[in-house]
Amino acid sequence: MKIKFLGAAREVTGSCYYVETEKHKFLVDCGLFQGSKELEAKNNDDFGINLNEVEFLLLTHAHIDHTGRIPLLYKRGFRRPIYSTKATRDLAEIMLMDSAKIQQSDVEWENKKRQRRGQDPIEPLYTSVEAMNCISLFRSFYYDEVVKINEDIRVVFRDAGHMLGSASLEIYINENSNTTKIVFSGDIGSGNNPILNNPSSISGCDYLVIESTYGDTIHDPYKESVEALINIIEKVSSRGGTVIIPSFAVGRTQEIIYELNSYYDYKIKDNYEKKVPIYVDSPMAFEATKAFMKNTDLFNQDARDFISKGDNVFEFENLHYVKNVDESKMLNNVKFPRVIISSSGMATAGRVRHHLKHNLWDSNNAVIFVGYQAQGSLGRILLDGIDEVKLFGETIKVNAEIYNLGGFSGHADQNILMDFVDKMQVKPKKIFVTHGESDGAEKLSQLLESKYDVSTIIPELYEEIEFEPGEYNIDEEISTSKENNDLYCELAKIKAKIDRLYENEELFDSKKMSSEEYNQLNNQIKELKNKVMTINMITGE
Ligand SMILES: [Zn+2]
């Protein structure tokens, strides 16, 4: 068996792994390289494998650095199934369309310059059509289901607690009477996501591919970062300034909104003076929030409790979703204390760059980074400290205060990464450390070697590493999964939920709803009806 590392090797972005077993060939993730120009240039490279031979693709989660090259795969002829969780599929659809839009508009801009220079136009990496079409290849599943891919390979998606639908993959490969179990950690959550569950523990494996984004870091405590966020907002707005929060539209933005909802609805309550307007200026964030509301069954208990009390956790009085470009531009014509949450999170693209252009020069303002900033990104450059930056051809002085709130990270820190391996009863024979810059990967790999006496490898990009088949006891593992996923038991839980809804007729009184709420509910009930009919067909009822 071998794995070829087609991305996220000694760097964070571009996750893509090619696994070859005796009989099968498949990919795990197919992400975009993001950050500096040199990094992004790698997206055009050949995958270095024969795409016709790839039988399927497994996805850990919807972030673009794990999915962003899927439309390119499609463009180059890939038509095989893509396996993911249902929420990953919902989010990937939104994120890949957005990615295609960015690719197209970047090229349009570039081509105008090329035309003036008398050069031939270039093609975008892919278009919205390819992004839309590749979604038809998705097959989606729930957590803890045993998914039989073919006669030899089974996969279980375990909740990784990193973003909605994110998973660590347990892959069981049965060949020549041996079972090899490979685990791809995917991105592991920080363990303090306000909306999602904590990362699941994995019982063990033969081989582990683990992320190491923060392999050399211990995060600031989450609660401190939430407090700091509120304090900065109050300090800056009391002096009339604007707070810009560059934020990943999917995940981080919803977490920030969730925390602000708790603050303004439950702590501030009627103290209207403190309720500064909060603008979410990202069409994708708006779409993603809708996808979150479609998947509330994946939320943790606290978040579900809020929702069952009737609180829409993504809405509060002083929150406004900016719907169009005009509204977004208007925000920069008038000055008043406010908070603008806008993407992209690393300020490499998107509307946030306009807001930075209009606000960075003013020392009354502040910029708060709430996520990972890749090398070469504008976010990283601002955090490292710089006097001026160039935005849309204009030189802008950096006078605003720049903050980094590490506690909001969506990634496990060194402690949680070590914990992931610690909880494995059967320790891996070999660990491949990926998805981290050199410092993070090396530190984590040294720690793992010294603590568990296990051999680790930090692969180079495009390196191919061979390993012996494993000897995992598959029956024991799968039977535990089966227990957790007893179908009849699940059905009973759904029935109880429907019964509770049915008892409360008022909830469904259309006169008391806005037309948007009515349409949303109506669609969901129709979707449920279709699903029940499909189950009837399968069971022959
Ligand atoms: Zn991720």
Coordinates of C-alpha atoms and ligand atoms in Angstrom, one line a residue:
M1 CA 0.0 0.0 0.0
K2 CA 1.1 3.6 -0.5
I3 CA 0.0 7.1 -0.1
K4 CA 1.1 10.0 -2.3
F5 CA 0.8 13.4 -0.7
L6 CA -0.7 15.8 -3.3
G7 CA -1.0 18.7 -0.9
A8 CA -0.9 19.9 2.7
A9 CA 2.6 18.4 2.9
R10 CA 4.8 20.8 5.0
E11 CA 2.1 23.4 4.5
V12 CA -1.4 23.9 5.6
T13 CA -3.5 24.2 2.5
G14 CA -4.1 22.0 -0.6
S15 CA -5.1 18.8 1.3
C16 CA -5.2 15.9 -1.1
Y17 CA -4.0 12.3 -0.6
Y18 CA -3.8 9.5 -3.1
V19 CA -4.1 6.0 -1.6
E20 CA -3.2 3.0 -3.6
T21 CA -4.0 -0.5 -2.3
E22 CA -3.4 -3.8 -4.0
K23 CA -6.7 -3.6 -5.8
H24 CA -8.0 0.0 -5.4
K25 CA -7.0 3.6 -5.9
F26 CA -8.8 6.6 -4.3
L27 CA -8.4 10.1 -3.1
V28 CA -9.0 11.7 0.3
D29 CA -9.8 15.4 0.0
C30 CA -9.0 17.6 -3.0
G31 CA -8.3 21.1 -1.6
L32 CA -7.1 24.3 -3.0
F33 CA -3.6 25.7 -2.2
Q34 CA -4.3 29.1 -0.6
G35 CA -2.1 32.1 0.5
S36 CA 0.8 33.5 -1.5
K37 CA 0.9 33.8 -5.3
E38 CA 3.5 31.0 -5.5
L39 CA 1.3 28.7 -3.4
E40 CA -1.8 29.4 -5.5
A41 CA 0.2 28.8 -8.7
K42 CA 0.4 25.1 -7.6
N43 CA -3.4 24.7 -8.2
N44 CA -2.6 24.6 -11.9
D45 CA -0.2 21.8 -11.6
D46 CA -0.9 18.3 -12.8
F47 CA -2.2 16.0 -10.1
G48 CA 0.7 13.7 -10.9
I49 CA -1.6 10.7 -11.0
N50 CA -3.8 9.0 -13.6
L51 CA -7.2 10.5 -12.9
N52 CA -8.9 7.8 -14.9
E53 CA -7.8 5.2 -12.3
V54 CA -9.2 7.1 -9.3
E55 CA -12.3 5.1 -8.2
F56 CA -13.7 7.5 -5.7
L57 CA -13.0 10.5 -3.5
L58 CA -13.6 10.7 0.3
L59 CA -14.1 14.1 1.9
T60 CA -13.4 15.1 5.4
H61 CA -15.1 18.5 5.3
A62 CA -16.2 21.4 3.2
H63 CA -13.4 24.0 3.7
I64 CA -12.0 25.1 0.4
D65 CA -8.5 23.9 1.3
H66 CA -10.0 20.4 1.4
T67 CA -12.6 20.7 -1.5
G68 CA -11.5 23.5 -3.7
R69 CA -9.9 21.4 -6.5
I70 CA -12.9 19.2 -6.9
P71 CA -14.3 21.3 -9.8
L72 CA -10.9 21.1 -11.4
L73 CA -11.0 17.3 -11.1
Y74 CA -14.4 17.4 -12.8
K75 CA -13.0 19.7 -15.5
R76 CA -10.2 17.1 -16.1
G77 CA -12.8 14.4 -16.6
F78 CA -13.4 12.9 -13.1
R79 CA -16.9 11.4 -12.9
R80 CA -16.6 9.0 -10.0
P81 CA -18.5 9.2 -6.6
I82 CA -17.6 11.6 -3.9
Y83 CA -18.5 10.4 -0.3
S84 CA -19.1 12.9 2.5
T85 CA -21.5 13.7 5.3
K86 CA -24.7 15.4 4.4
A87 CA -23.8 18.7 6.0
T88 CA -20.5 18.7 4.1
R89 CA -22.4 18.3 0.8
D90 CA -24.7 21.2 1.7
L91 CA -21.8 23.5 2.6
A92 CA -19.6 22.3 -0.3
E93 CA -22.2 23.4 -2.8
I94 CA -22.2 26.9 -1.4
M95 CA -18.4 27.1 -1.0
L96 CA -17.5 25.7 -4.4
M97 CA -19.8 28.0 -6.2
D98 CA -18.2 30.9 -4.4
S99 CA -14.7 29.6 -5.2
A100 CA -15.6 29.4 -8.9
K101 CA -16.9 33.0 -8.8
I102 CA -13.6 34.2 -7.2
Q103 CA -11.6 32.2 -9.8
Q104 CA -13.6 33.7 -12.7
S105 CA -13.5 37.3 -11.4
D106 CA -9.7 37.1 -10.7
V107 CA -9.1 36.0 -14.3
E108 CA -11.4 38.7 -15.7
W109 CA -9.3 41.3 -13.9
E110 CA -6.1 39.7 -15.1
N111 CA -7.3 39.4 -18.7
K112 CA -8.2 43.1 -18.9
K113 CA -4.6 43.9 -18.1
R114 CA -3.3 41.2 -20.5
Q115 CA -5.5 42.6 -23.3
R116 CA -4.0 46.1 -22.8
R117 CA -0.5 44.5 -23.0
G118 CA -1.5 42.7 -26.2
Q119 CA -1.2 39.3 -24.5
D120 CA -3.6 36.3 -24.9
P121 CA -6.3 35.8 -22.3
I122 CA -5.9 33.1 -19.7
E123 CA -8.6 30.6 -18.5
P124 CA -10.0 30.4 -14.9
L125 CA -9.0 27.3 -12.9
Y126 CA -12.7 26.3 -13.3
T127 CA -16.1 27.9 -13.8
S128 CA -19.4 28.0 -11.9
V129 CA -20.7 25.4 -14.4
E130 CA -18.0 22.9 -13.3
A131 CA -18.6 23.7 -9.6
M132 CA -22.3 23.1 -10.0
N133 CA -21.9 19.9 -12.0
C134 CA -19.4 18.3 -9.6
I135 CA -22.1 18.4 -6.8
S136 CA -24.0 15.7 -8.7
L137 CA -21.2 13.3 -7.8
F138 CA -21.7 13.7 -4.1
R139 CA -23.2 10.8 -2.0
S140 CA -23.9 11.8 1.5
F141 CA -24.1 9.9 4.8
Y142 CA -24.5 10.5 8.5
Y143 CA -21.9 10.3 11.3
D144 CA -21.1 6.8 12.6
E145 CA -22.8 5.0 9.7
V146 CA -20.7 2.1 8.2
V147 CA -20.5 3.1 4.5
K148 CA -19.6 0.2 2.2
I149 CA -17.7 1.7 -0.7
N150 CA -17.0 -1.6 -2.4
E151 CA -16.3 -5.3 -1.6
D152 CA -13.0 -4.4 0.1
I153 CA -13.4 -0.9 1.5
R154 CA -15.6 0.5 4.3
V155 CA -15.6 4.0 5.8
V156 CA -17.0 5.6 8.9
F157 CA -17.3 9.4 9.3
R158 CA -16.7 10.4 12.9
D159 CA -17.6 13.9 14.1
A160 CA -14.4 16.0 14.1
G161 CA -16.0 19.0 15.7
H162 CA -14.1 21.4 13.4
M163 CA -16.9 22.7 11.2
L164 CA -20.5 21.7 10.5
G165 CA -20.3 18.2 9.0
S166 CA -16.6 17.8 9.5
A167 CA -15.3 14.3 9.9
S168 CA -12.3 12.2 10.8
L169 CA -12.3 9.2 8.5
E170 CA -11.9 5.6 9.6
I171 CA -11.1 3.6 6.5
Y172 CA -11.0 -0.2 6.6
I173 CA -9.3 -2.0 3.7
N174 CA -9.8 -5.7 3.4
E175 CA -7.3 -7.4 1.2
N176 CA -5.6 -10.8 1.1
S177 CA -7.3 -11.7 4.4
N178 CA -5.7 -8.7 6.1
T179 CA -7.6 -5.6 7.3
T180 CA -5.7 -2.4 7.3
K181 CA -7.2 0.5 9.1
I182 CA -6.1 4.0 8.1
V183 CA -7.4 7.1 9.9
F184 CA -7.4 10.5 8.3
S185 CA -7.9 12.9 11.1
G186 CA -9.1 15.7 8.8
D187 CA -9.1 19.0 10.6
I188 CA -9.7 18.4 14.3
G189 CA -11.8 20.9 16.2
S190 CA -10.5 23.0 19.1
G191 CA -12.8 21.3 21.6
N192 CA -14.5 24.5 22.5
N193 CA -16.7 25.2 19.5
P194 CA -19.8 27.0 20.9
I195 CA -22.2 25.3 18.4
L196 CA -20.7 21.9 17.6
N197 CA -19.8 18.8 19.6
N198 CA -16.2 18.1 20.7
P199 CA -14.1 15.9 18.4
S200 CA -15.0 12.2 18.6
S201 CA -12.3 9.9 19.9
I202 CA -11.1 7.1 17.6
S203 CA -10.4 3.6 19.1
G204 CA -7.2 3.1 17.1
C205 CA -5.7 2.3 13.7
D206 CA -2.7 0.9 11.9
Y207 CA -1.8 4.2 10.2
L208 CA -2.7 7.7 11.0
V209 CA -2.6 10.8 8.8
I210 CA -2.9 13.7 11.3
E211 CA -3.2 17.5 10.9
S212 CA -0.6 19.7 12.6
T213 CA -1.8 23.3 12.0
Y214 CA -1.2 24.2 15.6
G215 CA 1.3 21.5 16.5
D216 CA 3.5 24.0 18.2
T217 CA 0.9 26.2 19.8
I218 CA -1.3 26.2 22.9
H219 CA -4.4 28.4 22.2
D220 CA -5.5 31.2 24.4
P221 CA -8.5 30.1 26.4
Y222 CA -11.7 30.4 24.4
K223 CA -13.7 32.3 27.0
E224 CA -10.9 34.9 27.2
S225 CA -11.0 35.5 23.5
V226 CA -14.8 35.9 23.6
E227 CA -14.4 38.5 26.4
A228 CA -11.6 40.3 24.5
L229 CA -13.8 40.4 21.4
I230 CA -16.6 42.1 23.4
N231 CA -14.2 44.5 25.2
I232 CA -12.6 45.6 21.9
I233 CA -16.0 46.2 20.3
E234 CA -17.1 48.3 23.3
K235 CA -13.8 50.2 23.5
V236 CA -13.7 51.0 19.8
S237 CA -17.4 51.9 19.4
S238 CA -17.3 54.2 22.4
R239 CA -14.6 56.3 20.6
G240 CA -16.7 56.3 17.4
G241 CA -14.6 53.8 15.5
T242 CA -15.4 50.8 13.3
V243 CA -14.3 47.2 14.1
I244 CA -13.6 45.0 11.1
I245 CA -13.6 41.3 11.6
P246 CA -12.3 39.4 8.6
S247 CA -13.9 36.0 9.1
F248 CA -14.3 32.7 7.3
A249 CA -17.9 32.9 6.0
V250 CA -18.7 29.4 6.9
G251 CA -18.2 28.4 10.5
R252 CA -16.3 31.1 12.1
T253 CA -18.9 33.8 11.2
Q254 CA -21.7 31.7 12.6
E255 CA -19.7 31.1 15.8
I256 CA -19.1 34.8 16.3
I257 CA -22.8 35.6 15.6
Y258 CA -23.7 32.9 18.1
E259 CA -21.5 34.4 20.8
L260 CA -22.8 38.0 20.0
N261 CA -26.4 36.6 20.2
S262 CA -25.7 35.2 23.7
Y263 CA -24.2 38.6 24.7
Y264 CA -26.8 41.0 23.3
D265 CA -29.9 38.8 24.0
Y266 CA -29.0 37.4 27.4
K267 CA -26.5 39.8 29.0
I268 CA -27.1 43.3 27.6
K269 CA -30.9 42.8 27.2
D270 CA -32.5 46.3 27.3
N271 CA -29.3 48.3 27.5
Y272 CA -29.8 49.7 24.0
E273 CA -26.8 52.1 24.2
K274 CA -24.4 49.2 24.1
K275 CA -26.1 47.5 21.1
V276 CA -23.9 48.8 18.3
P277 CA -25.0 47.7 14.8
I278 CA -23.3 44.5 13.7
Y279 CA -23.2 44.0 9.9
V280 CA -22.5 40.6 8.4
D281 CA -21.3 41.6 4.9
S282 CA -20.9 38.3 3.1
P283 CA -23.5 36.7 0.8
M284 CA -21.8 33.3 1.4
A285 CA -22.1 33.7 5.2
F286 CA -25.8 34.4 4.7
E287 CA -26.2 31.2 2.7
A288 CA -24.1 29.2 5.1
T289 CA -26.2 30.3 8.0
K290 CA -29.2 28.9 6.3
A291 CA -27.4 25.6 5.8
F292 CA -26.5 25.6 9.5
M293 CA -30.2 26.0 10.3
K294 CA -31.0 23.0 8.1
N295 CA -28.6 20.8 10.1
T296 CA -29.3 21.8 13.7
D297 CA -29.4 18.0 14.6
L298 CA -25.5 18.3 14.5
F299 CA -25.4 21.1 17.0
N300 CA -24.3 20.4 20.6
Q301 CA -26.8 20.2 23.5
D302 CA -26.4 23.9 24.6
A303 CA -27.1 25.2 21.1
R304 CA -30.0 22.9 20.6
D305 CA -31.4 24.0 23.9
F306 CA -31.4 27.7 22.8
I307 CA -33.1 26.7 19.6
S308 CA -35.8 24.6 21.3
K309 CA -36.5 27.7 23.5
G310 CA -37.4 29.5 20.3
D311 CA -34.2 31.5 20.0
N312 CA -32.9 31.7 16.5
V313 CA -29.2 31.8 17.5
F314 CA -28.2 33.5 14.3
E315 CA -30.4 36.5 14.7
F316 CA -30.7 39.4 17.2
E317 CA -32.0 42.9 17.1
N318 CA -28.7 44.8 16.3
L319 CA -27.6 42.2 13.7
H320 CA -28.0 43.0 10.0
Y321 CA -27.2 40.7 7.1
V322 CA -26.0 42.9 4.2
K323 CA -27.8 41.6 1.1
N324 CA -26.2 43.4 -1.9
V325 CA -23.2 45.3 -3.1
D326 CA -24.8 48.8 -2.9
E327 CA -25.6 48.2 0.8
S328 CA -22.0 47.1 1.3
K329 CA -20.6 50.2 -0.4
M330 CA -22.9 52.4 1.6
L331 CA -21.3 51.2 4.8
N332 CA -18.1 53.0 3.7
N333 CA -19.9 56.3 2.8
V334 CA -21.0 57.1 6.4
K335 CA -19.1 56.9 9.6
F336 CA -20.6 55.7 12.8
P337 CA -19.7 53.1 15.5
R338 CA -20.3 49.6 14.1
V339 CA -18.9 46.2 13.6
I340 CA -18.4 44.7 10.1
I341 CA -17.9 41.0 9.9
S342 CA -16.9 40.1 6.3
S343 CA -15.0 37.5 4.4
S344 CA -12.5 36.2 3.4
G345 CA -11.0 35.3 6.8
M346 CA -7.4 35.8 5.6
A347 CA -8.4 39.0 3.7
T348 CA -7.0 37.5 0.5
A349 CA -10.3 38.2 -1.4
G350 CA -13.8 39.3 -0.9
R351 CA -15.6 42.4 0.4
V352 CA -13.5 42.6 3.5
R353 CA -10.6 44.1 1.4
H354 CA -12.9 47.1 0.5
H355 CA -13.6 47.6 4.2
L356 CA -9.9 47.4 5.1
K357 CA -9.1 49.9 2.3
H358 CA -11.6 52.4 3.8
N359 CA -10.8 51.8 7.5
L360 CA -7.2 50.8 8.0
W361 CA -5.9 54.3 7.9
D362 CA -7.9 55.5 10.9
S363 CA -6.4 55.0 14.3
N364 CA -9.9 55.0 15.9
N365 CA -10.7 51.7 14.2
A366 CA -9.6 48.1 14.9
V367 CA -9.2 44.9 12.9
I368 CA -9.7 41.6 14.7
F369 CA -8.4 38.4 13.2
V370 CA -10.3 35.3 14.5
G371 CA -8.7 32.5 12.5
Y372 CA -5.6 31.0 10.9
Q373 CA -3.6 33.4 8.7
A374 CA -1.5 31.6 6.0
Q375 CA 1.9 32.7 5.1
G376 CA 1.8 35.5 2.5
S377 CA -1.9 36.4 3.1
L378 CA -2.8 40.0 3.8
G379 CA -4.0 38.9 7.3
R380 CA -0.6 37.5 8.2
I381 CA 1.2 40.5 6.8
L382 CA -1.0 42.9 8.9
L383 CA -0.4 40.7 12.0
D384 CA 3.3 40.7 11.5
G385 CA 3.2 44.5 11.6
I386 CA 3.5 46.7 8.5
D387 CA 3.2 50.5 8.0
E388 CA 1.3 50.5 4.8
V389 CA -0.4 48.1 2.4
K390 CA -1.5 48.2 -1.2
L391 CA -5.2 47.7 -1.8
F392 CA -6.9 48.0 -5.2
G393 CA -3.9 49.9 -6.5
E394 CA -3.9 52.4 -3.6
T395 CA -1.4 52.7 -0.8
I396 CA -3.1 52.6 2.6
K397 CA -1.5 53.6 5.9
V398 CA -2.0 51.0 8.6
N399 CA -3.0 53.0 11.7
A400 CA -5.9 50.9 13.0
E401 CA -5.3 48.6 15.9
I402 CA -4.7 45.0 14.8
Y403 CA -5.7 42.1 17.1
N404 CA -5.4 38.4 16.9
L405 CA -7.8 36.4 19.1
G406 CA -6.3 32.9 19.0
G407 CA -9.0 31.3 21.2
F408 CA -11.4 31.4 18.3
S409 CA -9.4 29.0 16.3
G410 CA -11.3 26.1 14.7
H411 CA -8.3 23.9 14.9
A412 CA -7.1 21.7 17.7
D413 CA -4.0 23.1 19.5
Q414 CA -1.0 20.9 20.5
N415 CA -2.8 19.5 23.6
I416 CA -6.0 18.5 21.7
L417 CA -3.9 16.9 18.9
M418 CA -1.9 14.9 21.4
D419 CA -5.2 14.0 23.1
F420 CA -6.5 12.6 19.7
V421 CA -3.7 10.0 19.7
D422 CA -3.7 9.5 23.4
K423 CA -7.3 8.3 23.3
M424 CA -6.5 5.6 20.8
Q425 CA -6.4 2.3 22.6
V426 CA -4.5 0.7 19.6
K427 CA -1.7 3.1 18.8
P428 CA -0.8 3.6 15.1
K429 CA 2.4 1.8 13.7
K430 CA 3.2 5.0 11.8
I431 CA 1.9 8.5 11.8
F432 CA 2.1 10.9 8.8
V433 CA 2.1 14.5 10.0
T434 CA 0.5 16.8 7.5
H435 CA -1.5 20.0 7.2
G436 CA 1.0 22.2 9.1
E437 CA 3.9 24.5 8.4
S438 CA 7.4 23.2 9.3
D439 CA 7.4 24.4 13.0
G440 CA 4.0 22.9 13.8
A441 CA 4.6 19.6 12.0
E442 CA 8.1 19.1 13.5
K443 CA 7.1 19.9 17.0
L444 CA 4.1 17.6 16.9
S445 CA 6.1 14.8 15.3
Q446 CA 8.8 15.0 18.0
L447 CA 6.3 15.0 20.8
L448 CA 4.5 11.9 19.3
E449 CA 7.7 10.0 18.9
S450 CA 8.9 10.7 22.4
K451 CA 5.6 10.0 24.1
Y452 CA 4.4 6.9 22.1
D453 CA 7.6 5.4 20.7
V454 CA 6.0 5.5 17.3
S455 CA 7.6 6.4 14.0
T456 CA 6.4 9.6 12.3
I457 CA 7.0 11.0 8.9
I458 CA 6.5 14.6 7.7
P459 CA 6.0 14.0 3.9
E460 CA 7.2 16.3 1.2
L461 CA 4.8 17.5 -1.5
Y462 CA 4.3 14.8 -4.1
E463 CA 6.2 12.3 -2.0
E464 CA 5.0 8.7 -2.2
I465 CA 5.3 6.5 0.8
E466 CA 4.9 2.7 0.9
F467 CA 3.7 0.8 3.9
E468 CA 2.9 -2.8 4.9
P469 CA -0.8 -3.9 5.2
G470 CA -2.1 -3.8 8.7
E471 CA -3.8 -6.4 11.0
Y472 CA -6.9 -4.7 12.4
N473 CA -9.8 -6.6 13.9
I474 CA -12.6 -5.2 11.8
D475 CA -15.5 -7.2 13.3
E476 CA -15.2 -5.7 16.8
E477 CA -14.9 -2.2 15.4
I478 CA -17.8 -2.4 13.0
S479 CA -20.1 -4.0 15.6
T480 CA -19.5 -1.1 18.0
S481 CA -20.5 1.3 15.2
K482 CA -23.6 -0.8 14.5
E483 CA -24.7 -0.6 18.1
N484 CA -24.5 3.2 18.1
N485 CA -26.4 3.3 14.9
D486 CA -29.2 0.9 15.5
L487 CA -31.7 1.8 12.9
Y488 CA -34.9 1.1 14.8
C489 CA -33.6 3.1 17.8
E490 CA -32.9 6.0 15.5
L491 CA -36.4 5.7 14.0
A492 CA -37.9 5.8 17.5
K493 CA -36.0 9.0 18.3
I494 CA -37.4 10.7 15.1
K495 CA -40.9 9.5 15.9
A496 CA -40.7 11.1 19.4
K497 CA -39.5 14.4 17.9
I498 CA -42.3 14.4 15.4
D499 CA -44.9 13.6 18.1
R500 CA -43.7 16.5 20.1
L501 CA -44.1 18.9 17.1
Y502 CA -47.5 17.5 16.3
E503 CA -48.8 18.2 19.8
N504 CA -48.0 21.9 19.4
E505 CA -50.4 23.0 16.6
E506 CA -49.6 26.7 17.2
L507 CA -46.0 26.2 15.9
F508 CA -47.5 25.6 12.4
D509 CA -50.0 28.4 12.3
S510 CA -49.1 30.0 8.9
K511 CA -50.8 33.3 9.9
K512 CA -48.1 33.8 12.6
M513 CA -45.2 33.4 10.2
S514 CA -43.3 35.6 7.7
S515 CA -43.5 34.3 4.2
E516 CA -39.8 33.3 4.4
E517 CA -40.5 31.2 7.5
Y518 CA -43.5 29.7 5.9
N519 CA -41.6 28.7 2.7
Q520 CA -38.7 27.3 4.7
L521 CA -41.0 25.1 6.9
N522 CA -43.1 24.1 3.9
N523 CA -40.0 23.0 2.0
Q524 CA -38.6 21.1 4.9
I525 CA -41.9 19.3 5.5
K526 CA -42.0 18.4 1.8
E527 CA -38.4 17.1 2.0
L528 CA -39.3 15.0 5.0
K529 CA -42.3 13.6 3.1
N530 CA -40.1 12.6 0.2
K531 CA -37.6 11.0 2.5
V532 CA -40.3 8.9 4.2
M533 CA -41.5 7.8 0.8
T534 CA -38.0 6.7 -0.2
I535 CA -37.7 4.7 3.1
N536 CA -41.1 3.1 2.3
M537 CA -39.8 2.1 -1.1
I538 CA -36.6 0.5 0.3
T539 CA -38.4 -1.4 3.1
G540 CA -41.2 -2.4 0.8
E541 CA -43.8 -0.9 3.2
Ligands
ZN1 ZN -10.8 23.0 7.8

